[in-house]
PDB file of C-alpha atoms in Angstrom:
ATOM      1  CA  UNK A 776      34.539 -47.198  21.962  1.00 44.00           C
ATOM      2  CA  UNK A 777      31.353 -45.245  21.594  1.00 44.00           C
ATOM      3  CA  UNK A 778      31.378 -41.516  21.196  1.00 45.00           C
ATOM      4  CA  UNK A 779      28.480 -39.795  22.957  1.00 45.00           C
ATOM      5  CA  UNK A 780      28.064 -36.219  22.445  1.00 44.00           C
ATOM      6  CA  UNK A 781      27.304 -33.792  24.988  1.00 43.00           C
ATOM      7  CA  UNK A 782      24.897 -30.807  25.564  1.00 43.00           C
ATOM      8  CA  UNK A 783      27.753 -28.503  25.167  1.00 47.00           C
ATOM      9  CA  UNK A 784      29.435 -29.931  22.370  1.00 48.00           C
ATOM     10  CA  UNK A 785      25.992 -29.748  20.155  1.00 48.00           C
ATOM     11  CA  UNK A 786      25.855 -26.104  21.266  1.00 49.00           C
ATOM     12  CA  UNK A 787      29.173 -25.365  20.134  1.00 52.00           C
ATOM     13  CA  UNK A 788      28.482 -26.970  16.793  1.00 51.00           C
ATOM     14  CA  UNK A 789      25.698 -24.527  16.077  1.00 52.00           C
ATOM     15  CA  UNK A 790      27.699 -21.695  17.353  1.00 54.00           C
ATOM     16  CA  UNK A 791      30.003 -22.328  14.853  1.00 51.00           C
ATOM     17  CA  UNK A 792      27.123 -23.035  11.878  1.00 54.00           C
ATOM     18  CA  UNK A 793      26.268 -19.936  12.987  1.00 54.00           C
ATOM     19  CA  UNK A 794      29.495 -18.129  12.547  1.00 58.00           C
ATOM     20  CA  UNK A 795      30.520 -19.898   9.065  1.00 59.00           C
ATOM     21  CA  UNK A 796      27.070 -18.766   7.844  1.00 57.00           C
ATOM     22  CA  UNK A 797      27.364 -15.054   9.219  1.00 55.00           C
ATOM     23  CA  UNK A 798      30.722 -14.708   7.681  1.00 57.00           C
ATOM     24  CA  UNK A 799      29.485 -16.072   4.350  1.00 54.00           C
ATOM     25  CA  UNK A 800      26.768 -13.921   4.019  1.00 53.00           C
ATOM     26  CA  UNK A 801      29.294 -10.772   5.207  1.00 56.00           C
ATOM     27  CA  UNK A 802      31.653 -11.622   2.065  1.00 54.00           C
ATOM     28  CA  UNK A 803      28.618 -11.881  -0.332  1.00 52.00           C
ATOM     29  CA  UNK A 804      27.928  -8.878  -2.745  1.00 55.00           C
ATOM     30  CA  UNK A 805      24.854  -7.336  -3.574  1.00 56.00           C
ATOM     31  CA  UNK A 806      23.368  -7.958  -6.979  1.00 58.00           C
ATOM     32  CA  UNK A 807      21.725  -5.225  -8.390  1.00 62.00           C
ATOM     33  CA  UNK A 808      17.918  -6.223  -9.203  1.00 56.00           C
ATOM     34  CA  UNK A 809      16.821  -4.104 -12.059  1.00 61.00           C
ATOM     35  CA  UNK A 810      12.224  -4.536 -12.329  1.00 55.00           C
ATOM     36  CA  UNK A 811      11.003  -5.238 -15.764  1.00 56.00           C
ATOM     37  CA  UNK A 812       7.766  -3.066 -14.488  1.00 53.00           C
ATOM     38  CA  UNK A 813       5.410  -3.073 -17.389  1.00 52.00           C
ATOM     39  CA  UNK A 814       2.598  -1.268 -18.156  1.00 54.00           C
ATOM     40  CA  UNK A 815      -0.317  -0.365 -20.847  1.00 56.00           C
ATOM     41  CA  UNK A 816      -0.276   3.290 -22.528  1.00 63.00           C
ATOM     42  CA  UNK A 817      -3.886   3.755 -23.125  1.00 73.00           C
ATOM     43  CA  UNK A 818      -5.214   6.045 -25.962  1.00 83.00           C
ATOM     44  CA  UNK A 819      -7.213   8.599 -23.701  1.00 91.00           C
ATOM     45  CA  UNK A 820      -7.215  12.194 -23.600  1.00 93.00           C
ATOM     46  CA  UNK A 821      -7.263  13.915 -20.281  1.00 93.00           C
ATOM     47  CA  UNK A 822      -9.672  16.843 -20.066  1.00 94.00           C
ATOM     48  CA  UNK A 823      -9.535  19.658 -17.261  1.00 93.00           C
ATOM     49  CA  UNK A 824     -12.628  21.884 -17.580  1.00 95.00           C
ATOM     50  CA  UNK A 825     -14.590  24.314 -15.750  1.00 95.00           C
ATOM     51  CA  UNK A 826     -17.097  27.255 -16.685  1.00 97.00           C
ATOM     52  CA  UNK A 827     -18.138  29.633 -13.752  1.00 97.00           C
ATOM     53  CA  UNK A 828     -20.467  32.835 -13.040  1.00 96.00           C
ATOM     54  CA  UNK A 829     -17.860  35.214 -13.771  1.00 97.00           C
ATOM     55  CA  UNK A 830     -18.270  36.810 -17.401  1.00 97.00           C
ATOM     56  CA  UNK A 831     -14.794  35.976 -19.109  1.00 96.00           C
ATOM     57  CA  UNK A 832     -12.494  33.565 -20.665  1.00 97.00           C
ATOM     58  CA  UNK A 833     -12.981  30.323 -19.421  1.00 97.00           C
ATOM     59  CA  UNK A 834     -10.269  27.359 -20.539  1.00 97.00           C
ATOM     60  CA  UNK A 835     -10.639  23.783 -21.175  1.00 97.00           C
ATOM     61  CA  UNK A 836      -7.359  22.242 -20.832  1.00 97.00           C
ATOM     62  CA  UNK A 837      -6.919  18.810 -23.290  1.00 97.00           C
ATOM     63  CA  UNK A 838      -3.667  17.004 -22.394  1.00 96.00           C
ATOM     64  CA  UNK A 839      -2.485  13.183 -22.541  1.00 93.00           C
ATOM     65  CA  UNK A 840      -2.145  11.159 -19.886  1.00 87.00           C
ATOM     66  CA  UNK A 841       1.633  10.944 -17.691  1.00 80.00           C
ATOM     67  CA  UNK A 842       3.138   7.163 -17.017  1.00 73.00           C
ATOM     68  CA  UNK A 843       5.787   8.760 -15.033  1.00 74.00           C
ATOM     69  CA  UNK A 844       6.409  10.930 -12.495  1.00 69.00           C
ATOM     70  CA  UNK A 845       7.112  14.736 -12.739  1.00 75.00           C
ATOM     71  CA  UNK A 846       6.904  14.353 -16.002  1.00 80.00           C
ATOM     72  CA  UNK A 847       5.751  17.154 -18.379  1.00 87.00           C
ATOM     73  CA  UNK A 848       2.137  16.393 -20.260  1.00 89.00           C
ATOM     74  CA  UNK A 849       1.602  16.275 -23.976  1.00 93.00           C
ATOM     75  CA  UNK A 850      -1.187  18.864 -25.529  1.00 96.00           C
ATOM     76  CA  UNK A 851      -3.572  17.856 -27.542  1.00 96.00           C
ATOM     77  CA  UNK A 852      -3.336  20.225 -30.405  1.00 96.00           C
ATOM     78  CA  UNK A 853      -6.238  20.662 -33.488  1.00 96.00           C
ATOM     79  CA  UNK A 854      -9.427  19.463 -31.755  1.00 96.00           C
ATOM     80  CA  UNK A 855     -12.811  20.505 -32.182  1.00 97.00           C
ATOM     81  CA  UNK A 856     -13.994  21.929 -28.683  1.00 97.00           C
ATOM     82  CA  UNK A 857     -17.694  23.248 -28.015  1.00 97.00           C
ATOM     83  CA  UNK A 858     -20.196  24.317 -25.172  1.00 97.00           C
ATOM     84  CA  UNK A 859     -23.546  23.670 -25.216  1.00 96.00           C
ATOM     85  CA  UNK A 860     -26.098  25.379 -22.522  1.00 92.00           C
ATOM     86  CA  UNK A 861     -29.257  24.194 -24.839  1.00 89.00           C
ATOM     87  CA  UNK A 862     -29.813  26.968 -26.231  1.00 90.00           C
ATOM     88  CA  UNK A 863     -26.716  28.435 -27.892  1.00 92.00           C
ATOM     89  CA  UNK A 864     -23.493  26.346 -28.771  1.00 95.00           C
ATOM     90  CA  UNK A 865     -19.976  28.135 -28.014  1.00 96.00           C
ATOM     91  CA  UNK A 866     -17.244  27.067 -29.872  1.00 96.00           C
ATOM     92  CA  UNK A 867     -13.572  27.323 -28.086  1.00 97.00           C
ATOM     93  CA  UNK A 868     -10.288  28.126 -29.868  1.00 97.00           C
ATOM     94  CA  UNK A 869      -7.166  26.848 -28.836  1.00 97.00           C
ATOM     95  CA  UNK A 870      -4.643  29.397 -27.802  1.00 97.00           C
ATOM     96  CA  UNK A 871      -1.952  30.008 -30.357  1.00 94.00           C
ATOM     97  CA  UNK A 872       0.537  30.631 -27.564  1.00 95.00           C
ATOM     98  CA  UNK A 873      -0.602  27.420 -25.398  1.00 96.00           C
ATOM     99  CA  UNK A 874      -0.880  24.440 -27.007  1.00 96.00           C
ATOM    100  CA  UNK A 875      -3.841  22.000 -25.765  1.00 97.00           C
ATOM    101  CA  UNK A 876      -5.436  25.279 -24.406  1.00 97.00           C
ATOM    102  CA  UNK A 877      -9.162  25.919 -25.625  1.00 98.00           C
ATOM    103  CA  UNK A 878     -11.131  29.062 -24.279  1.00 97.00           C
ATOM    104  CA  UNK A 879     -14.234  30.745 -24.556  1.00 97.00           C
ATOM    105  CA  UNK A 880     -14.981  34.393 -25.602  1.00 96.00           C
ATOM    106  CA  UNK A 881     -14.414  36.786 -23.273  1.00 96.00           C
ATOM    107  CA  UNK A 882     -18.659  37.398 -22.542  1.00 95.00           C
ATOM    108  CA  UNK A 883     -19.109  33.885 -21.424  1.00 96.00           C
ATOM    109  CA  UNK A 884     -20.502  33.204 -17.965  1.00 96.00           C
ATOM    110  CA  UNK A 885     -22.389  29.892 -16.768  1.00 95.00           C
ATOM    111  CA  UNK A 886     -25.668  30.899 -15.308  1.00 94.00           C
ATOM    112  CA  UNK A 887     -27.502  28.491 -11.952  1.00 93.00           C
ATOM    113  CA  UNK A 888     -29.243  25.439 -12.684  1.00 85.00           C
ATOM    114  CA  UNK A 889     -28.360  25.255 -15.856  1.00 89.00           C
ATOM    115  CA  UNK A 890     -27.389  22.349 -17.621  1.00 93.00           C
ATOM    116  CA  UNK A 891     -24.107  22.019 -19.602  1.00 95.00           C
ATOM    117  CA  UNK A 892     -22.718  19.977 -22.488  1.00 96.00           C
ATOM    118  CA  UNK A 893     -19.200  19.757 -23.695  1.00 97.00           C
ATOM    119  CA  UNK A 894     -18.016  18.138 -26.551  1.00 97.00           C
ATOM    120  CA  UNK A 895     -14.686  17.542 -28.132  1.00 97.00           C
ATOM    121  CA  UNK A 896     -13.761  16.196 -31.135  1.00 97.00           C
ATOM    122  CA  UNK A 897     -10.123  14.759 -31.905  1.00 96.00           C
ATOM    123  CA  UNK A 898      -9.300  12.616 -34.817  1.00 93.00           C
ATOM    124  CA  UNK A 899     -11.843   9.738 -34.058  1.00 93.00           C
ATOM    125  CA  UNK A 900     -12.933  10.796 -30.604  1.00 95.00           C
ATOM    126  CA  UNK A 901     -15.870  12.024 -29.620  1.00 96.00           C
ATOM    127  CA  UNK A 902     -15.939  13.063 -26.253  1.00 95.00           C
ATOM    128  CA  UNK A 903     -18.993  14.419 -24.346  1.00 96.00           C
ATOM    129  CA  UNK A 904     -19.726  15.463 -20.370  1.00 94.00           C
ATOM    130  CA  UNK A 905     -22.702  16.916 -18.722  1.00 94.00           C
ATOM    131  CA  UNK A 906     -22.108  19.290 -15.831  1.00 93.00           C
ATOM    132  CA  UNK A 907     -24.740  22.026 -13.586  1.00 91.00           C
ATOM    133  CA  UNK A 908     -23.756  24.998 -11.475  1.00 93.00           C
ATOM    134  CA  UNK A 909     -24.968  24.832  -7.793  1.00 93.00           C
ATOM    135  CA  UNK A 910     -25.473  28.224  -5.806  1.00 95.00           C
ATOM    136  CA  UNK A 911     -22.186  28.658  -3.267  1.00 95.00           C
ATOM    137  CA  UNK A 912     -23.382  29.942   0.326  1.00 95.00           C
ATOM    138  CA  UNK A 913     -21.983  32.592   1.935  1.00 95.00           C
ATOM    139  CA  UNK A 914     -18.221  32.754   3.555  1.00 93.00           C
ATOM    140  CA  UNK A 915     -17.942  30.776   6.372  1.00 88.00           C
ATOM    141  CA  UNK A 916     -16.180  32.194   9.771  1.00 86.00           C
ATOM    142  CA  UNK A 917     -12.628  32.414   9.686  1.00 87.00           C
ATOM    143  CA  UNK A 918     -11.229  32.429  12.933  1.00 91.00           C
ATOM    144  CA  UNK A 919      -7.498  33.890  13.323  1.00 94.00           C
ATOM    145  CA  UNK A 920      -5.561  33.002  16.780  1.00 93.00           C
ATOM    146  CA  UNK A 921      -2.098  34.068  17.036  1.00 94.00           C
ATOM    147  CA  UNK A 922       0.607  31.343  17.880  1.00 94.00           C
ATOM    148  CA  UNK A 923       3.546  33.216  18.667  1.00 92.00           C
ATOM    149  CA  UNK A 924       3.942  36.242  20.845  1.00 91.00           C
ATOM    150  CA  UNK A 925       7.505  37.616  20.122  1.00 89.00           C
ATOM    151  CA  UNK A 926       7.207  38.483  17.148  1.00 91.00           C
ATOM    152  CA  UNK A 927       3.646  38.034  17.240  1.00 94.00           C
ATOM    153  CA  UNK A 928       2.021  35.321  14.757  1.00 95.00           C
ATOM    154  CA  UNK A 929      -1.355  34.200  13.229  1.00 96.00           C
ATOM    155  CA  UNK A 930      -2.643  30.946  12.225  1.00 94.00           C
ATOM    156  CA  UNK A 931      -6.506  30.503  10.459  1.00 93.00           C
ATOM    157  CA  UNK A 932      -8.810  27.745  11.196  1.00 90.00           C
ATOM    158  CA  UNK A 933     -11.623  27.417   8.020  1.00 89.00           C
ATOM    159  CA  UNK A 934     -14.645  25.776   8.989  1.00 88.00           C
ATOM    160  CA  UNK A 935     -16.586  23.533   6.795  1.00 88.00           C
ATOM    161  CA  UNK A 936     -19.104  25.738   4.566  1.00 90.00           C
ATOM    162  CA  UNK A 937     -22.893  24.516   4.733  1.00 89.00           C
ATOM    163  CA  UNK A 938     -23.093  22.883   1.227  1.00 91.00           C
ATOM    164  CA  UNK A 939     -20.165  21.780  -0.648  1.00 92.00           C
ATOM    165  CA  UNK A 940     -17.595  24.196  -1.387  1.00 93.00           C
ATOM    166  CA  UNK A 941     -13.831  24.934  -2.009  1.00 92.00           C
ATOM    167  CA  UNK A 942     -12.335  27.453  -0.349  1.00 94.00           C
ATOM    168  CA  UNK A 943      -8.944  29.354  -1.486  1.00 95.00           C
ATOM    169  CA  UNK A 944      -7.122  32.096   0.604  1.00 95.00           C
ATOM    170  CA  UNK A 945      -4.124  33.742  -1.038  1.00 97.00           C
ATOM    171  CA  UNK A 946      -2.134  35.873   2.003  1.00 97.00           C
ATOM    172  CA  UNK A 947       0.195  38.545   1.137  1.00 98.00           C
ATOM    173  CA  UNK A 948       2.206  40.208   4.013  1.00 97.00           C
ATOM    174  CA  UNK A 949       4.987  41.540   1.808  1.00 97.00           C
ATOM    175  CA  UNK A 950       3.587  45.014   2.040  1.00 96.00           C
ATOM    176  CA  UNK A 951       4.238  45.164   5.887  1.00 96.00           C
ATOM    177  CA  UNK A 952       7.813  46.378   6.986  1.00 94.00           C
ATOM    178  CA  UNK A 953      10.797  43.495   7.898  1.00 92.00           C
ATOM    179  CA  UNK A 954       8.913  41.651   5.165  1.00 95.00           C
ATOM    180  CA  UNK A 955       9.569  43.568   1.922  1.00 93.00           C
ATOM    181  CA  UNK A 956      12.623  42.422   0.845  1.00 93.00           C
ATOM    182  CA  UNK A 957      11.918  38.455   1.574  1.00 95.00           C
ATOM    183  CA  UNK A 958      11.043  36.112  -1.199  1.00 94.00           C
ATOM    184  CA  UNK A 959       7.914  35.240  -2.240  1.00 94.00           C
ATOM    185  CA  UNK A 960       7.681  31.749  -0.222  1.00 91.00           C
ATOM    186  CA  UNK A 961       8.467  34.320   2.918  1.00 94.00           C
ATOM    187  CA  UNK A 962       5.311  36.245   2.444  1.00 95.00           C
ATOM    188  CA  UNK A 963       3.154  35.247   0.522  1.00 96.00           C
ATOM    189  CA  UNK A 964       1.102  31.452   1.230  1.00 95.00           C
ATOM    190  CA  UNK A 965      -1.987  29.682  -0.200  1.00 95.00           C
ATOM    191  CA  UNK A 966      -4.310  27.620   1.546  1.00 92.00           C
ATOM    192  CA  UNK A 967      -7.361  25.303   0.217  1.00 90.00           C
ATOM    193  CA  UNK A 968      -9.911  24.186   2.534  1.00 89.00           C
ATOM    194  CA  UNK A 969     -12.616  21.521   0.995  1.00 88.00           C
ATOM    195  CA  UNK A 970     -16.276  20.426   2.035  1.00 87.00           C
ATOM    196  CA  UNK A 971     -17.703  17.424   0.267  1.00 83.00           C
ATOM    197  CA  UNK A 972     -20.543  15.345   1.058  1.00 70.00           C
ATOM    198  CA  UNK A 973     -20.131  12.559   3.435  1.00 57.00           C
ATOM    199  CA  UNK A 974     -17.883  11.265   5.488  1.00 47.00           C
ATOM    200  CA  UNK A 975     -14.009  10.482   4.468  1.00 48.00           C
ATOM    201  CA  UNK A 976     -12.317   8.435   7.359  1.00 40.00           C
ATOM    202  CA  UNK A 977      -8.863   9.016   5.316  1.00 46.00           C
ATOM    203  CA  UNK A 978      -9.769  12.388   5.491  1.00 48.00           C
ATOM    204  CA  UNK A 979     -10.008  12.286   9.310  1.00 42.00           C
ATOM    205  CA  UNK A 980      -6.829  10.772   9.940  1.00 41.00           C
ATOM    206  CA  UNK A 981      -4.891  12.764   7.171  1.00 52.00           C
ATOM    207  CA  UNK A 982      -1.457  13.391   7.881  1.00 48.00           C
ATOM    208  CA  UNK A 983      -0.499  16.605   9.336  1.00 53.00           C
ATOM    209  CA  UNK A 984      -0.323  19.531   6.932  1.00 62.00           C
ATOM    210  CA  UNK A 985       1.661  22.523   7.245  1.00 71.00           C
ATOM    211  CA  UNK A 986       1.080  25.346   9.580  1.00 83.00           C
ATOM    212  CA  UNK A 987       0.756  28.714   7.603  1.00 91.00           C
ATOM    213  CA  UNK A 988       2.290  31.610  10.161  1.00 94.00           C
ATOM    214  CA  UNK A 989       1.398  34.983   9.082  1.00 96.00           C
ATOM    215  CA  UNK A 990       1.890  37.977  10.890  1.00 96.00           C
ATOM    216  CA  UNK A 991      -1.150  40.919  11.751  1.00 96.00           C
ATOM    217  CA  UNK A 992      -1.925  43.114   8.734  1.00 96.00           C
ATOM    218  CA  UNK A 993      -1.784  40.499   6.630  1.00 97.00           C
ATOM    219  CA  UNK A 994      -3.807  41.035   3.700  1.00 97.00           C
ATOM    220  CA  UNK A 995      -6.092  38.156   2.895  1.00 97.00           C
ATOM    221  CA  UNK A 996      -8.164  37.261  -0.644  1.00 97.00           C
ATOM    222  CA  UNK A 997     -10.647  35.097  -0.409  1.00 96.00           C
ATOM    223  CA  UNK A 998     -12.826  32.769  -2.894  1.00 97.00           C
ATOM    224  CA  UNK A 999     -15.389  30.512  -2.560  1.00 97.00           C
ATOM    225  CA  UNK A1000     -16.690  28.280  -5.430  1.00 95.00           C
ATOM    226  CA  UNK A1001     -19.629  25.653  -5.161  1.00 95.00           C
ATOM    227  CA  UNK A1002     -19.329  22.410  -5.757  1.00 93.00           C
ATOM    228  CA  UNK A1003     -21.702  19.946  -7.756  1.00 90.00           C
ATOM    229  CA  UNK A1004     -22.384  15.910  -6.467  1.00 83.00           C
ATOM    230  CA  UNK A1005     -20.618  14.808  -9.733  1.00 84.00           C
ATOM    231  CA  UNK A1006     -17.345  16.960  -9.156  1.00 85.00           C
ATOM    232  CA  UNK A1007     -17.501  16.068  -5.269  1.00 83.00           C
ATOM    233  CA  UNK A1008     -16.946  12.577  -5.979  1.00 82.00           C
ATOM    234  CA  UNK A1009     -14.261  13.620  -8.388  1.00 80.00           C
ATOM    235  CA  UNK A1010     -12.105  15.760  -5.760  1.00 82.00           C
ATOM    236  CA  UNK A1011     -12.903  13.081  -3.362  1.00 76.00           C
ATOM    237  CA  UNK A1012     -10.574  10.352  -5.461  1.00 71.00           C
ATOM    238  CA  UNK A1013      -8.412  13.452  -6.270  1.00 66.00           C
ATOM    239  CA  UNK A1014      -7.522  13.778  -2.685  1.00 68.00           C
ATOM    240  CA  UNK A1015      -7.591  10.517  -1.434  1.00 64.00           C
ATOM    241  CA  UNK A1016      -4.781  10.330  -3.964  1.00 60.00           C
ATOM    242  CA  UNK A1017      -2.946  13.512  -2.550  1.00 54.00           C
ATOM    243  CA  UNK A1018      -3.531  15.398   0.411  1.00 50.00           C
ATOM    244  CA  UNK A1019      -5.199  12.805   2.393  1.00 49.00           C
ATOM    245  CA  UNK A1020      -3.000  10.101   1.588  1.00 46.00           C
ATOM    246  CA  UNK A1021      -0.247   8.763   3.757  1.00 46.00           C
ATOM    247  CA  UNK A1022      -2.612   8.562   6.832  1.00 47.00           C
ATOM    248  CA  UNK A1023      -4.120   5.527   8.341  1.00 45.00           C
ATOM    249  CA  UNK A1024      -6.438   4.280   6.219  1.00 43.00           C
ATOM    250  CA  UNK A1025      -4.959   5.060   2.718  1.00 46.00           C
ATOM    251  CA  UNK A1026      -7.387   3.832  -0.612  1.00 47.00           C
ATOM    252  CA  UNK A1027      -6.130   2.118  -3.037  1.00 44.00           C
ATOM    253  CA  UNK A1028      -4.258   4.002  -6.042  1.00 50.00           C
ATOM    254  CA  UNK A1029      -6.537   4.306  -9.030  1.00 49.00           C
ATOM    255  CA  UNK A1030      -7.717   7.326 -11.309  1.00 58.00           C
ATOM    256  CA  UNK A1031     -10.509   9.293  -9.519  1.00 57.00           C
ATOM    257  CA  UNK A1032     -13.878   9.410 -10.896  1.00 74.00           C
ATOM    258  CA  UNK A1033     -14.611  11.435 -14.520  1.00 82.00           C
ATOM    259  CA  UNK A1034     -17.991  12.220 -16.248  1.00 85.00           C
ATOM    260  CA  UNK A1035     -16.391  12.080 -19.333  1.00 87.00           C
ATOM    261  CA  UNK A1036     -18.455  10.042 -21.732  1.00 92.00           C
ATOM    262  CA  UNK A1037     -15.662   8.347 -24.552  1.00 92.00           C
ATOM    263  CA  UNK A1038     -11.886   7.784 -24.996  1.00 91.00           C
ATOM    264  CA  UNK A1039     -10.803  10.247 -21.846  1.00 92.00           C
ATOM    265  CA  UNK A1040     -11.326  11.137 -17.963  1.00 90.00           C
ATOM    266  CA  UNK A1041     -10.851  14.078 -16.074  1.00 89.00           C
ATOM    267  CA  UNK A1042     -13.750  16.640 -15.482  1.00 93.00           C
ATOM    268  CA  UNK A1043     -15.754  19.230 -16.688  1.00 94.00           C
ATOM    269  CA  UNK A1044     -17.826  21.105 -14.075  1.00 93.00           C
ATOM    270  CA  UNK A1045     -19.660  24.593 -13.544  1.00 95.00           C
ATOM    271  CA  UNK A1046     -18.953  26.669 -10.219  1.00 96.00           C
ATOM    272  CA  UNK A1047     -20.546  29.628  -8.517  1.00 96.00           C
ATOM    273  CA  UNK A1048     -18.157  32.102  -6.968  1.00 97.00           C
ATOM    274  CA  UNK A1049     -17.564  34.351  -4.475  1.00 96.00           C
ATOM    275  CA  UNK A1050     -14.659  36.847  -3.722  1.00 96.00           C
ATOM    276  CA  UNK A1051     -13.699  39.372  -0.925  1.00 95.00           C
ATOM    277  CA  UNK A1052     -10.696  40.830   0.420  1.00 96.00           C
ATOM    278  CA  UNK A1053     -10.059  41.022   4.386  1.00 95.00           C
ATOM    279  CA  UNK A1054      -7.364  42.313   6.305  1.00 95.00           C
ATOM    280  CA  UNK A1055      -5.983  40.459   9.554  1.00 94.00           C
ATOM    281  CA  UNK A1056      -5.619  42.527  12.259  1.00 87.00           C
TER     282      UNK A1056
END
């Protein structure tokens, strides 16, 4: 006799394929998978330099570079560090109590349109970068709406200066009374508002940043530093890489741009600045 099978039968084979195979995968372990993830350690040197307007000790920072994360970066210790504005050459010493620390005297200042050469000199590196200092504009307006009524609370919207700029506000509010005895991350806050040429879509569609609340007598310092092309493109990579990333339209990772010339990246750069103090009220 023939056997013919049946709509239902077939069905309740692959219900129970379906079973055997659920209860198979349900008395499986899971195999730890440990990533052989390799990667190149690069000879370079890592430079973090800038010279500004203000007569004092200005710091070139020499470091190596970090292949993992929050980790803590090597100095580099016993180079040869110089600036020179074409006319004069500075030499830097390091700081005896900061490794990988080079500064100026204490009468240095970087003067406008002026051209400016560094050079460093470590073991058989030579290491050269070319930077100007652009004029910064004036403060832009800083408007200051409250957000809370009970007790009452301030927010501050920066707008973008007319030329590129970076602007840094450091608010204090520990002087005023209910807030003396908080810590520091209670009443005090720092916020960083950038300009840069162009237009940065991942910039537009940033992820949302944290609102600073502060309440009225706030005490506000302010500073505004100019910004050349060459270290606009820089702090364009630098925060494509941090605080615009995690948006919509993320870059890919990469180190951001350097006009280091030789065996390192990083930047050197000249900046005008301006400071004032303001009280909210």
């Amino acid at each position: 006799m023939k056997q013919h099978w049946t709509y239902g039968g077939r069905r309740s084979l692959a219900g129970l394929f379906f079973m055997m195979t659920a209860s198979l995968l349900m008395l499986s372990c899971d195999d730890q998978v440990e990533w052989n993830l390799k990667y190149q350690e690069v000879d370079l040197i890592v430079v973090e330099g800038k010279i500004t307007n203000e007569t004092k000790e200005h710091e070139v920072r020499l470091t190596r570079p970090l292949y993992e994360m929050n980790g803590t970066p090597e100095p580099v210790t016993g180079a040869q560090v110089e600036i020179n504005d074409g006319t004069e050459l500075h030499s830097l010493a390091e700081d005896p109590e900061r490794p990988g620390i080079y500064r100026t005297d204490s009468l240095f200042s970087a003067v406008l349109d002026q051209y400016y050469q560094l050079r460093i000199i470590h073991e058989t590196k030579r290491i050269t970068a070319v930077t100007y200092m652009r004029k910064v504009t004036p403060f832009q307006h800083m408007n200051v709406y409250p957000v809370q009524s009970d007790p009452l609370l301030l927010e501050v919207h920066i707008r973008d200066s007319d030329k590129p700029a970076i602007v840094r506000l450091e608010l204090d509010w520990s002087h005023l009374p209910g807030y003396e005895t908080m810590p520091d991350s209670a009443n005090h806050a720092v916020i960083y508002h950038y300009t840069l040429n162009g237009v940065d879509v991942n910039k537009i569609f940033k992820p949302a940043q944290e609102h600073v609340r502060f309440p009225p007598g706030t005490v506000v310092f302010r500073e505004k530093e100019s910004v050349n092309g060459f270290y606009g493109e820089f702090l364009r990579g630098v925060l494509s890489e941090t605080d615009w990333r995690g948006g919509m339209f993320d870059v890919l990772p990469g180190n951001a741009r350097t006009n280091m010339e030789g065996r390192a990246i990083g930047f050197f750069t000249a900046a005008d600045v301006l400071r004032d103090t303001v009280v909210v009220k």
